[in-house]
PDB file of C-alpha atoms in Angstrom:
ATOM      1  CA  TYR A 190      -5.974  -0.529  25.500  1.00  0.00           C
ATOM      2  CA  SER A 191      -2.297  -2.313  25.130  1.00  0.00           C
ATOM      3  CA  ALA A 192      -0.736  -2.096  28.682  1.00  0.00           C
ATOM      4  CA  ASN A 193      -2.511  -3.188  31.530  1.00  0.00           C
ATOM      5  CA  ALA A 194      -5.051  -1.122  34.100  1.00  0.00           C
ATOM      6  CA  ALA A 195      -1.844  -0.414  36.338  1.00  0.00           C
ATOM      7  CA  ASP A 196       0.103   1.377  33.998  1.00  0.00           C
ATOM      8  CA  GLY A 197      -2.841   3.086  31.997  1.00  0.00           C
ATOM      9  CA  SER A 198      -5.290   4.018  34.664  1.00  0.00           C
ATOM     10  CA  LEU A 199      -4.126   7.534  35.065  1.00  0.00           C
ATOM     11  CA  HIS A 200      -4.172   8.674  31.323  1.00  0.00           C
ATOM     12  CA  ASP A 201      -6.106   9.575  29.244  1.00  0.00           C
ATOM     13  CA  ARG A 202      -4.878   9.909  26.402  1.00  0.00           C
ATOM     14  CA  PRO A 203      -1.327   8.910  24.969  1.00  0.00           C
ATOM     15  CA  PHE A 204       1.891  10.811  25.590  1.00  0.00           C
ATOM     16  CA  THR A 205       3.402  11.755  22.124  1.00  0.00           C
ATOM     17  CA  ALA A 206       4.958  14.399  19.865  1.00  0.00           C
ATOM     18  CA  TYR A 207       4.581  15.035  16.571  1.00  0.00           C
ATOM     19  CA  LEU A 208       7.347  17.037  14.818  1.00  0.00           C
ATOM     20  CA  TYR A 209       7.073  17.658  10.978  1.00  0.00           C
ATOM     21  CA  GLY A 210       8.234  20.111   7.785  1.00  0.00           C
ATOM     22  CA  GLY A 211       5.562  20.831   5.283  1.00  0.00           C
ATOM     23  CA  VAL A 212       4.912  22.555   2.118  1.00  0.00           C
ATOM     24  CA  ALA A 213       1.805  23.895   0.876  1.00  0.00           C
ATOM     25  CA  LEU A 214       0.218  25.361  -2.651  1.00  0.00           C
ATOM     26  CA  ASN A 215      -2.926  27.403  -2.323  1.00  0.00           C
ATOM     27  CA  LEU A 216      -5.132  28.230  -5.074  1.00  0.00           C
ATOM     28  CA  TYR A 217      -6.847  31.221  -5.138  1.00  0.00           C
ATOM     29  CA  TYR A 218     -10.076  31.689  -7.753  1.00  0.00           C
ATOM     30  CA  LYS A 219     -11.525  35.062  -8.463  1.00  0.00           C
ATOM     31  CA  LYS A 220     -15.125  33.281  -7.746  1.00  0.00           C
ATOM     32  CA  GLU A 221     -13.348  33.186  -4.108  1.00  0.00           C
ATOM     33  CA  ASP A 222     -13.134  29.054  -4.302  1.00  0.00           C
ATOM     34  CA  ILE A 223     -10.015  28.161  -2.715  1.00  0.00           C
ATOM     35  CA  LEU A 224      -7.983  24.715  -3.229  1.00  0.00           C
ATOM     36  CA  ARG A 225      -4.923  23.693  -0.954  1.00  0.00           C
ATOM     37  CA  LEU A 226      -2.840  20.964  -1.253  1.00  0.00           C
ATOM     38  CA  SER A 227      -0.303  20.527   1.603  1.00  0.00           C
ATOM     39  CA  ALA A 228       2.822  17.589   2.260  1.00  0.00           C
ATOM     40  CA  GLN A 229       4.163  16.940   5.337  1.00  0.00           C
ATOM     41  CA  LEU A 230       7.318  14.642   6.756  1.00  0.00           C
ATOM     42  CA  GLY A 231       7.723  14.137  10.454  1.00  0.00           C
ATOM     43  CA  ILE A 232       8.122  11.631  13.053  1.00  0.00           C
ATOM     44  CA  ILE A 233       5.770  10.826  15.808  1.00  0.00           C
ATOM     45  CA  GLY A 234       7.801   9.508  19.195  1.00  0.00           C
ATOM     46  CA  PRO A 235      10.687  10.156  21.157  1.00  0.00           C
ATOM     47  CA  GLY A 236      12.135  11.571  18.104  1.00  0.00           C
ATOM     48  CA  ALA A 237       9.999  14.676  17.753  1.00  0.00           C
ATOM     49  CA  LEU A 238      11.454  15.330  21.055  1.00  0.00           C
ATOM     50  CA  GLY A 239       8.184  16.478  23.176  1.00  0.00           C
ATOM     51  CA  GLU A 240       9.463  15.533  26.583  1.00  0.00           C
ATOM     52  CA  GLN A 241      12.270  18.020  25.856  1.00  0.00           C
ATOM     53  CA  THR A 242      10.244  20.768  24.645  1.00  0.00           C
ATOM     54  CA  GLN A 243       7.379  20.765  27.264  1.00  0.00           C
ATOM     55  CA  THR A 244      10.578  20.126  30.121  1.00  0.00           C
ATOM     56  CA  ILE A 245      11.931  23.570  28.540  1.00  0.00           C
ATOM     57  CA  PHE A 246       8.214  25.259  28.679  1.00  0.00           C
ATOM     58  CA  HIS A 247       7.332  24.188  31.882  1.00  0.00           C
ATOM     59  CA  ASN A 248      10.548  25.052  33.682  1.00  0.00           C
ATOM     60  CA  VAL A 249      10.860  29.173  31.490  1.00  0.00           C
ATOM     61  CA  LEU A 250       6.925  29.436  32.704  1.00  0.00           C
ATOM     62  CA  GLY A 251       7.684  27.838  36.169  1.00  0.00           C
ATOM     63  CA  MET A 252       5.182  25.307  36.287  1.00  0.00           C
ATOM     64  CA  TYR A 253       4.898  21.914  37.529  1.00  0.00           C
ATOM     65  CA  PRO A 254       6.850  18.902  35.859  1.00  0.00           C
ATOM     66  CA  VAL A 255       5.315  16.352  33.746  1.00  0.00           C
ATOM     67  CA  ASN A 256       5.391  12.485  35.153  1.00  0.00           C
ATOM     68  CA  GLY A 257       4.235  10.330  32.136  1.00  0.00           C
ATOM     69  CA  TRP A 258       6.684  10.625  29.027  1.00  0.00           C
ATOM     70  CA  GLU A 259       8.495   6.980  30.058  1.00  0.00           C
ATOM     71  CA  TYR A 260       4.589   5.623  28.851  1.00  0.00           C
ATOM     72  CA  GLN A 261       5.078   7.577  25.332  1.00  0.00           C
ATOM     73  CA  LEU A 262       4.475   6.210  21.896  1.00  0.00           C
ATOM     74  CA  ASN A 263       7.254   4.542  19.816  1.00  0.00           C
ATOM     75  CA  ASN A 264       9.061   6.317  17.207  1.00  0.00           C
ATOM     76  CA  GLU A 265       7.347   6.343  13.276  1.00  0.00           C
ATOM     77  CA  ALA A 266       8.257   8.268  10.451  1.00  0.00           C
ATOM     78  CA  ALA A 267       5.322  10.259   9.032  1.00  0.00           C
ATOM     79  CA  ILE A 268       4.031  11.208   5.722  1.00  0.00           C
ATOM     80  CA  ASN A 269       0.509  12.689   5.294  1.00  0.00           C
ATOM     81  CA  MET A 270      -0.888  14.280   2.532  1.00  0.00           C
ATOM     82  CA  GLU A 271      -4.267  16.716   2.543  1.00  0.00           C
ATOM     83  CA  ALA A 272      -6.216  18.652  -0.228  1.00  0.00           C
ATOM     84  CA  ALA A 273      -8.606  20.840   1.016  1.00  0.00           C
ATOM     85  CA  TYR A 274     -11.393  23.004  -0.648  1.00  0.00           C
ATOM     86  CA  THR A 275     -13.087  26.268   0.123  1.00  0.00           C
ATOM     87  CA  HIS A 276     -16.562  27.509  -1.282  1.00  0.00           C
ATOM     88  CA  LEU A 277     -18.235  30.976  -1.016  1.00  0.00           C
ATOM     89  CA  PHE A 278     -21.616  30.293  -0.692  1.00  0.00           C
ATOM     90  CA  TYR A 279     -22.953  33.684   0.607  1.00  0.00           C
ATOM     91  CA  ARG A 280     -22.419  37.570   1.525  1.00  0.00           C
ATOM     92  CA  SER A 281     -24.461  40.071   2.569  1.00  0.00           C
ATOM     93  CA  GLU A 282     -24.760  43.295   0.670  1.00  0.00           C
ATOM     94  CA  SER A 283     -23.135  45.515   3.414  1.00  0.00           C
ATOM     95  CA  GLY A 284     -20.090  42.863   2.733  1.00  0.00           C
ATOM     96  CA  HIS A 285     -19.765  42.578   7.000  1.00  0.00           C
ATOM     97  CA  LEU A 286     -20.844  39.029   6.691  1.00  0.00           C
ATOM     98  CA  ASP A 287     -20.387  35.798   4.474  1.00  0.00           C
ATOM     99  CA  ILE A 288     -20.463  31.994   4.781  1.00  0.00           C
ATOM    100  CA  SER A 289     -18.114  29.402   3.185  1.00  0.00           C
ATOM    101  CA  GLY A 290     -18.384  25.681   3.016  1.00  0.00           C
ATOM    102  CA  ALA A 291     -15.335  23.585   3.300  1.00  0.00           C
ATOM    103  CA  THR A 292     -14.313  20.398   3.028  1.00  0.00           C
ATOM    104  CA  GLY A 293     -11.013  18.264   2.938  1.00  0.00           C
ATOM    105  CA  VAL A 294      -9.342  14.845   2.625  1.00  0.00           C
ATOM    106  CA  LEU A 295      -6.037  13.572   4.909  1.00  0.00           C
ATOM    107  CA  ILE A 296      -4.436  10.626   3.970  1.00  0.00           C
ATOM    108  CA  GLY A 297      -1.315   9.184   5.638  1.00  0.00           C
ATOM    109  CA  ASN A 298       0.295   7.245   8.168  1.00  0.00           C
ATOM    110  CA  THR A 299      -0.316   9.616  11.078  1.00  0.00           C
ATOM    111  CA  PHE A 300      -3.925  11.256  10.237  1.00  0.00           C
ATOM    112  CA  SER A 301      -6.137   9.920   7.565  1.00  0.00           C
ATOM    113  CA  GLY A 302      -9.817  11.071   7.137  1.00  0.00           C
ATOM    114  CA  ALA A 303     -12.137  13.898   5.946  1.00  0.00           C
ATOM    115  CA  ASN A 304     -13.753  16.641   7.126  1.00  0.00           C
ATOM    116  CA  ALA A 305     -16.655  19.011   6.596  1.00  0.00           C
ATOM    117  CA  GLY A 306     -18.301  22.325   7.811  1.00  0.00           C
ATOM    118  CA  ALA A 307     -18.665  25.713   7.203  1.00  0.00           C
ATOM    119  CA  VAL A 308     -17.017  29.503   7.839  1.00  0.00           C
ATOM    120  CA  ILE A 309     -18.790  32.197   8.979  1.00  0.00           C
ATOM    121  CA  ARG A 310     -16.954  35.383   9.207  1.00  0.00           C
ATOM    122  CA  ILE A 311     -18.610  38.575  10.580  1.00  0.00           C
ATOM    123  CA  GLY A 312     -17.069  42.497  10.823  1.00  0.00           C
ATOM    124  CA  ASN A 313     -14.269  44.421   8.437  1.00  0.00           C
ATOM    125  CA  ILE A 314     -13.965  41.745   6.288  1.00  0.00           C
ATOM    126  CA  ASN A 315     -11.821  41.129   2.629  1.00  0.00           C
ATOM    127  CA  PRO A 316     -12.660  38.614  -0.299  1.00  0.00           C
ATOM    128  CA  LEU A 317     -11.362  35.040   0.636  1.00  0.00           C
ATOM    129  CA  HIS A 318      -8.881  35.689  -1.870  1.00  0.00           C
ATOM    130  CA  GLN A 319      -7.230  38.573  -0.304  1.00  0.00           C
ATOM    131  CA  SER A 320      -8.063  37.718   3.457  1.00  0.00           C
ATOM    132  CA  SER A 321      -5.464  36.774   5.983  1.00  0.00           C
ATOM    133  CA  TYR A 322      -7.999  34.308   7.260  1.00  0.00           C
ATOM    134  CA  ALA A 323      -7.081  32.451   4.000  1.00  0.00           C
ATOM    135  CA  ASN A 324      -3.334  33.377   4.437  1.00  0.00           C
ATOM    136  CA  SER A 325      -4.039  35.248   1.030  1.00  0.00           C
ATOM    137  CA  ARG A 326      -3.577  39.102   1.689  1.00  0.00           C
ATOM    138  CA  THR A 327      -0.154  40.651  -0.318  1.00  0.00           C
ATOM    139  CA  VAL A 328       0.976  44.055  -0.092  1.00  0.00           C
ATOM    140  CA  ASN A 329       2.828  45.812  -3.174  1.00  0.00           C
ATOM    141  CA  LYS A 330       7.002  47.000  -2.039  1.00  0.00           C
ATOM    142  CA  LYS A 331       5.816  49.813  -1.334  1.00  0.00           C
ATOM    143  CA  GLY A 332       3.446  48.345   1.782  1.00  0.00           C
ATOM    144  CA  ALA A 333       0.360  50.513  -0.031  1.00  0.00           C
ATOM    145  CA  THR A 334      -3.080  49.148   1.132  1.00  0.00           C
ATOM    146  CA  SER A 335      -5.142  50.831  -1.311  1.00  0.00           C
ATOM    147  CA  LYS A 336      -6.475  48.126  -1.992  1.00  0.00           C
ATOM    148  CA  LEU A 337      -6.668  45.553   0.926  1.00  0.00           C
ATOM    149  CA  LYS A 338      -8.733  47.385   3.985  1.00  0.00           C
ATOM    150  CA  ASN A 339      -7.427  46.881   7.707  1.00  0.00           C
ATOM    151  CA  GLU A 340      -9.492  43.646   9.025  1.00  0.00           C
ATOM    152  CA  LEU A 341     -11.430  43.326  12.064  1.00  0.00           C
ATOM    153  CA  PHE A 342     -14.189  40.309  12.058  1.00  0.00           C
ATOM    154  CA  PHE A 343     -15.159  37.234  14.009  1.00  0.00           C
ATOM    155  CA  PHE A 344     -15.172  33.857  12.967  1.00  0.00           C
ATOM    156  CA  THR A 345     -16.454  30.429  13.712  1.00  0.00           C
ATOM    157  CA  LYS A 346     -15.848  27.287  12.044  1.00  0.00           C
ATOM    158  CA  PRO A 347     -17.869  24.039  13.042  1.00  0.00           C
ATOM    159  CA  GLN A 348     -16.937  20.861  11.659  1.00  0.00           C
ATOM    160  CA  LEU A 349     -17.746  17.234  11.584  1.00  0.00           C
ATOM    161  CA  ASN A 350     -14.442  14.987  10.691  1.00  0.00           C
ATOM    162  CA  TYR A 351     -14.042  11.159  10.212  1.00  0.00           C
ATOM    163  CA  VAL A 352     -11.249   9.645  11.766  1.00  0.00           C
ATOM    164  CA  ALA A 353      -9.892   7.117  10.211  1.00  0.00           C
ATOM    165  CA  TYR A 354      -6.452   6.802  11.753  1.00  0.00           C
ATOM    166  CA  ASP A 355      -4.665   8.577  14.462  1.00  0.00           C
ATOM    167  CA  ALA A 356      -1.744   7.405  15.251  1.00  0.00           C
ATOM    168  CA  THR A 357      -1.202  10.136  18.190  1.00  0.00           C
ATOM    169  CA  ILE A 358      -3.709   8.062  19.794  1.00  0.00           C
ATOM    170  CA  GLU A 359      -3.839   4.260  18.122  1.00  0.00           C
ATOM    171  CA  GLY A 360       0.099   4.435  17.604  1.00  0.00           C
ATOM    172  CA  GLY A 361       2.351   4.382  14.633  1.00  0.00           C
ATOM    173  CA  MET A 362      -0.026   2.129  11.460  1.00  0.00           C
ATOM    174  CA  PHE A 363       3.251   0.271  10.366  1.00  0.00           C
ATOM    175  CA  ILE A 364       5.109  -0.925  13.739  1.00  0.00           C
ATOM    176  CA  LYS A 365       4.068  -3.769  15.724  1.00  0.00           C
ATOM    177  CA  ASP A 366       5.162  -1.975  18.902  1.00  0.00           C
ATOM    178  CA  LYS A 367       3.066   1.140  19.131  1.00  0.00           C
ATOM    179  CA  GLY A 368       3.935   1.851  22.499  1.00  0.00           C
ATOM    180  CA  PRO A 369       3.081   0.475  26.066  1.00  0.00           C
ATOM    181  CA  ILE A 370      -0.299   2.790  26.151  1.00  0.00           C
ATOM    182  CA  THR A 371      -2.380   3.383  23.325  1.00  0.00           C
ATOM    183  CA  PHE A 372      -6.282   3.870  23.006  1.00  0.00           C
ATOM    184  CA  GLY A 373      -9.273   3.347  20.421  1.00  0.00           C
ATOM    185  CA  ILE A 374     -10.570   6.416  18.442  1.00  0.00           C
ATOM    186  CA  LYS A 375     -13.773   7.576  17.666  1.00  0.00           C
ATOM    187  CA  ASN A 376     -14.464   7.808  14.285  1.00  0.00           C
ATOM    188  CA  PHE A 377     -16.910  10.857  14.224  1.00  0.00           C
ATOM    189  CA  VAL A 378     -15.768  13.936  16.067  1.00  0.00           C
ATOM    190  CA  TYR A 379     -16.959  17.236  15.685  1.00  0.00           C
ATOM    191  CA  SER A 380     -15.059  20.581  15.990  1.00  0.00           C
ATOM    192  CA  GLN A 381     -15.987  23.913  16.661  1.00  0.00           C
ATOM    193  CA  GLN A 382     -13.564  27.128  16.060  1.00  0.00           C
ATOM    194  CA  LEU A 383     -14.304  30.481  17.372  1.00  0.00           C
ATOM    195  CA  GLY A 384     -11.846  33.220  16.810  1.00  0.00           C
ATOM    196  CA  VAL A 385     -10.723  36.960  16.138  1.00  0.00           C
ATOM    197  CA  ASN A 386      -8.785  37.725  13.546  1.00  0.00           C
ATOM    198  CA  PHE A 387      -7.051  41.077  12.938  1.00  0.00           C
ATOM    199  CA  ALA A 388      -4.889  42.133  10.213  1.00  0.00           C
ATOM    200  CA  ALA A 389      -3.307  45.885   8.946  1.00  0.00           C
ATOM    201  CA  ALA A 390      -0.780  46.230   6.253  1.00  0.00           C
ATOM    202  CA  ARG A 391       1.702  43.175   6.206  1.00  0.00           C
ATOM    203  CA  TRP A 392       0.232  42.223   9.735  1.00  0.00           C
ATOM    204  CA  SER A 393      -2.322  39.797  10.881  1.00  0.00           C
ATOM    205  CA  SER A 394      -2.745  37.569  13.841  1.00  0.00           C
ATOM    206  CA  LYS A 395      -5.343  35.815  15.071  1.00  0.00           C
ATOM    207  CA  PHE A 396      -7.378  34.098  18.531  1.00  0.00           C
ATOM    208  CA  ILE A 397      -8.556  31.123  18.460  1.00  0.00           C
ATOM    209  CA  VAL A 398     -10.170  28.551  20.663  1.00  0.00           C
ATOM    210  CA  THR A 399     -10.962  24.952  19.197  1.00  0.00           C
ATOM    211  CA  LEU A 400     -13.876  23.307  20.830  1.00  0.00           C
ATOM    212  CA  LYS A 401     -14.275  19.297  20.195  1.00  0.00           C
ATOM    213  CA  SER A 402     -15.937  16.208  21.375  1.00  0.00           C
ATOM    214  CA  ARG A 403     -14.534  13.063  22.484  1.00  0.00           C
ATOM    215  CA  GLU A 404     -11.807  12.008  20.316  1.00  0.00           C
ATOM    216  CA  LEU A 405     -10.984   8.609  22.357  1.00  0.00           C
ATOM    217  CA  ALA A 406     -13.247   5.238  22.588  1.00  0.00           C
ATOM    218  CA  GLY A 407     -13.472   5.412  26.979  1.00  0.00           C
ATOM    219  CA  ASP A 408     -13.868   7.701  29.603  1.00  0.00           C
ATOM    220  CA  ALA A 409     -11.606  10.672  28.404  1.00  0.00           C
ATOM    221  CA  LYS A 410     -13.485  13.789  28.728  1.00  0.00           C
ATOM    222  CA  ALA A 411     -13.372  16.099  25.661  1.00  0.00           C
ATOM    223  CA  TYR A 412     -11.018  18.754  25.185  1.00  0.00           C
ATOM    224  CA  HIS A 413     -10.514  22.487  24.059  1.00  0.00           C
ATOM    225  CA  TYR A 414      -7.529  23.978  23.355  1.00  0.00           C
ATOM    226  CA  GLY A 415      -6.241  27.792  22.398  1.00  0.00           C
ATOM    227  CA  SER A 416      -3.841  28.857  19.741  1.00  0.00           C
ATOM    228  CA  ILE A 417      -2.476  32.256  18.793  1.00  0.00           C
ATOM    229  CA  VAL A 418      -1.084  33.213  15.332  1.00  0.00           C
ATOM    230  CA  LEU A 419       0.871  36.281  14.129  1.00  0.00           C
ATOM    231  CA  THR A 420       1.729  36.564  10.835  1.00  0.00           C
ATOM    232  CA  TYR A 421       4.010  38.441   8.142  1.00  0.00           C
ATOM    233  CA  SER A 422       3.119  38.944   4.511  1.00  0.00           C
ATOM    234  CA  TYR A 423       5.268  39.892   1.361  1.00  0.00           C
ATOM    235  CA  GLY A 424       4.825  39.862  -2.315  1.00  0.00           C
ATOM    236  CA  LYS A 425       2.805  42.267  -4.539  1.00  0.00           C
ATOM    237  CA  ASN A 426      -0.700  42.842  -5.163  1.00  0.00           C
TER     238      ASN A 426
END
């Protein structure tokens, strides 16, 4: 820890936010391989407006006030890049089950590391190059879906992550004064996604529950969270 016990005893993770903008290039292949290249520019620390955002969110929902932002990590500009590759290994004859491998490499001063895992989809699925799961579902100008059937499936993604650096836990990589409270990291973290994916015409949605093993070197427990994604797709078949 970078703070004394009196300051850090009630903290199990640093206070911080990550605000960024990014671009991504997805390359889809007929054999259902996918190569994704992405880059992000942003900031961690007070400049990411985490305190203001959480305060507004809690006020709107009538939730309790959050104390502790005075201990947040200091500002650092963020530059991060990622390359991810997905390969289809198996699909059942019925077309209702498939298994893919997924690997990725992250390089940046906020997140650096690598990961490897699998994606299992069960239900009414499209090929990966035409699926909302891979953000590759498109329709023509009239919205015809003759080539793209509706999707409704369960998916799970077990993944092992090697974490070389995580600035949201350790503080900014290139600044000396990282903040009043930082933690060491665990280099190997297991994550498990469980989700439901629905898509019809141009609309798709996902509900995802993510379970993680402990990320910090210390007594902090592992944490879990949920995500909801709503997407509108456009373009031509």
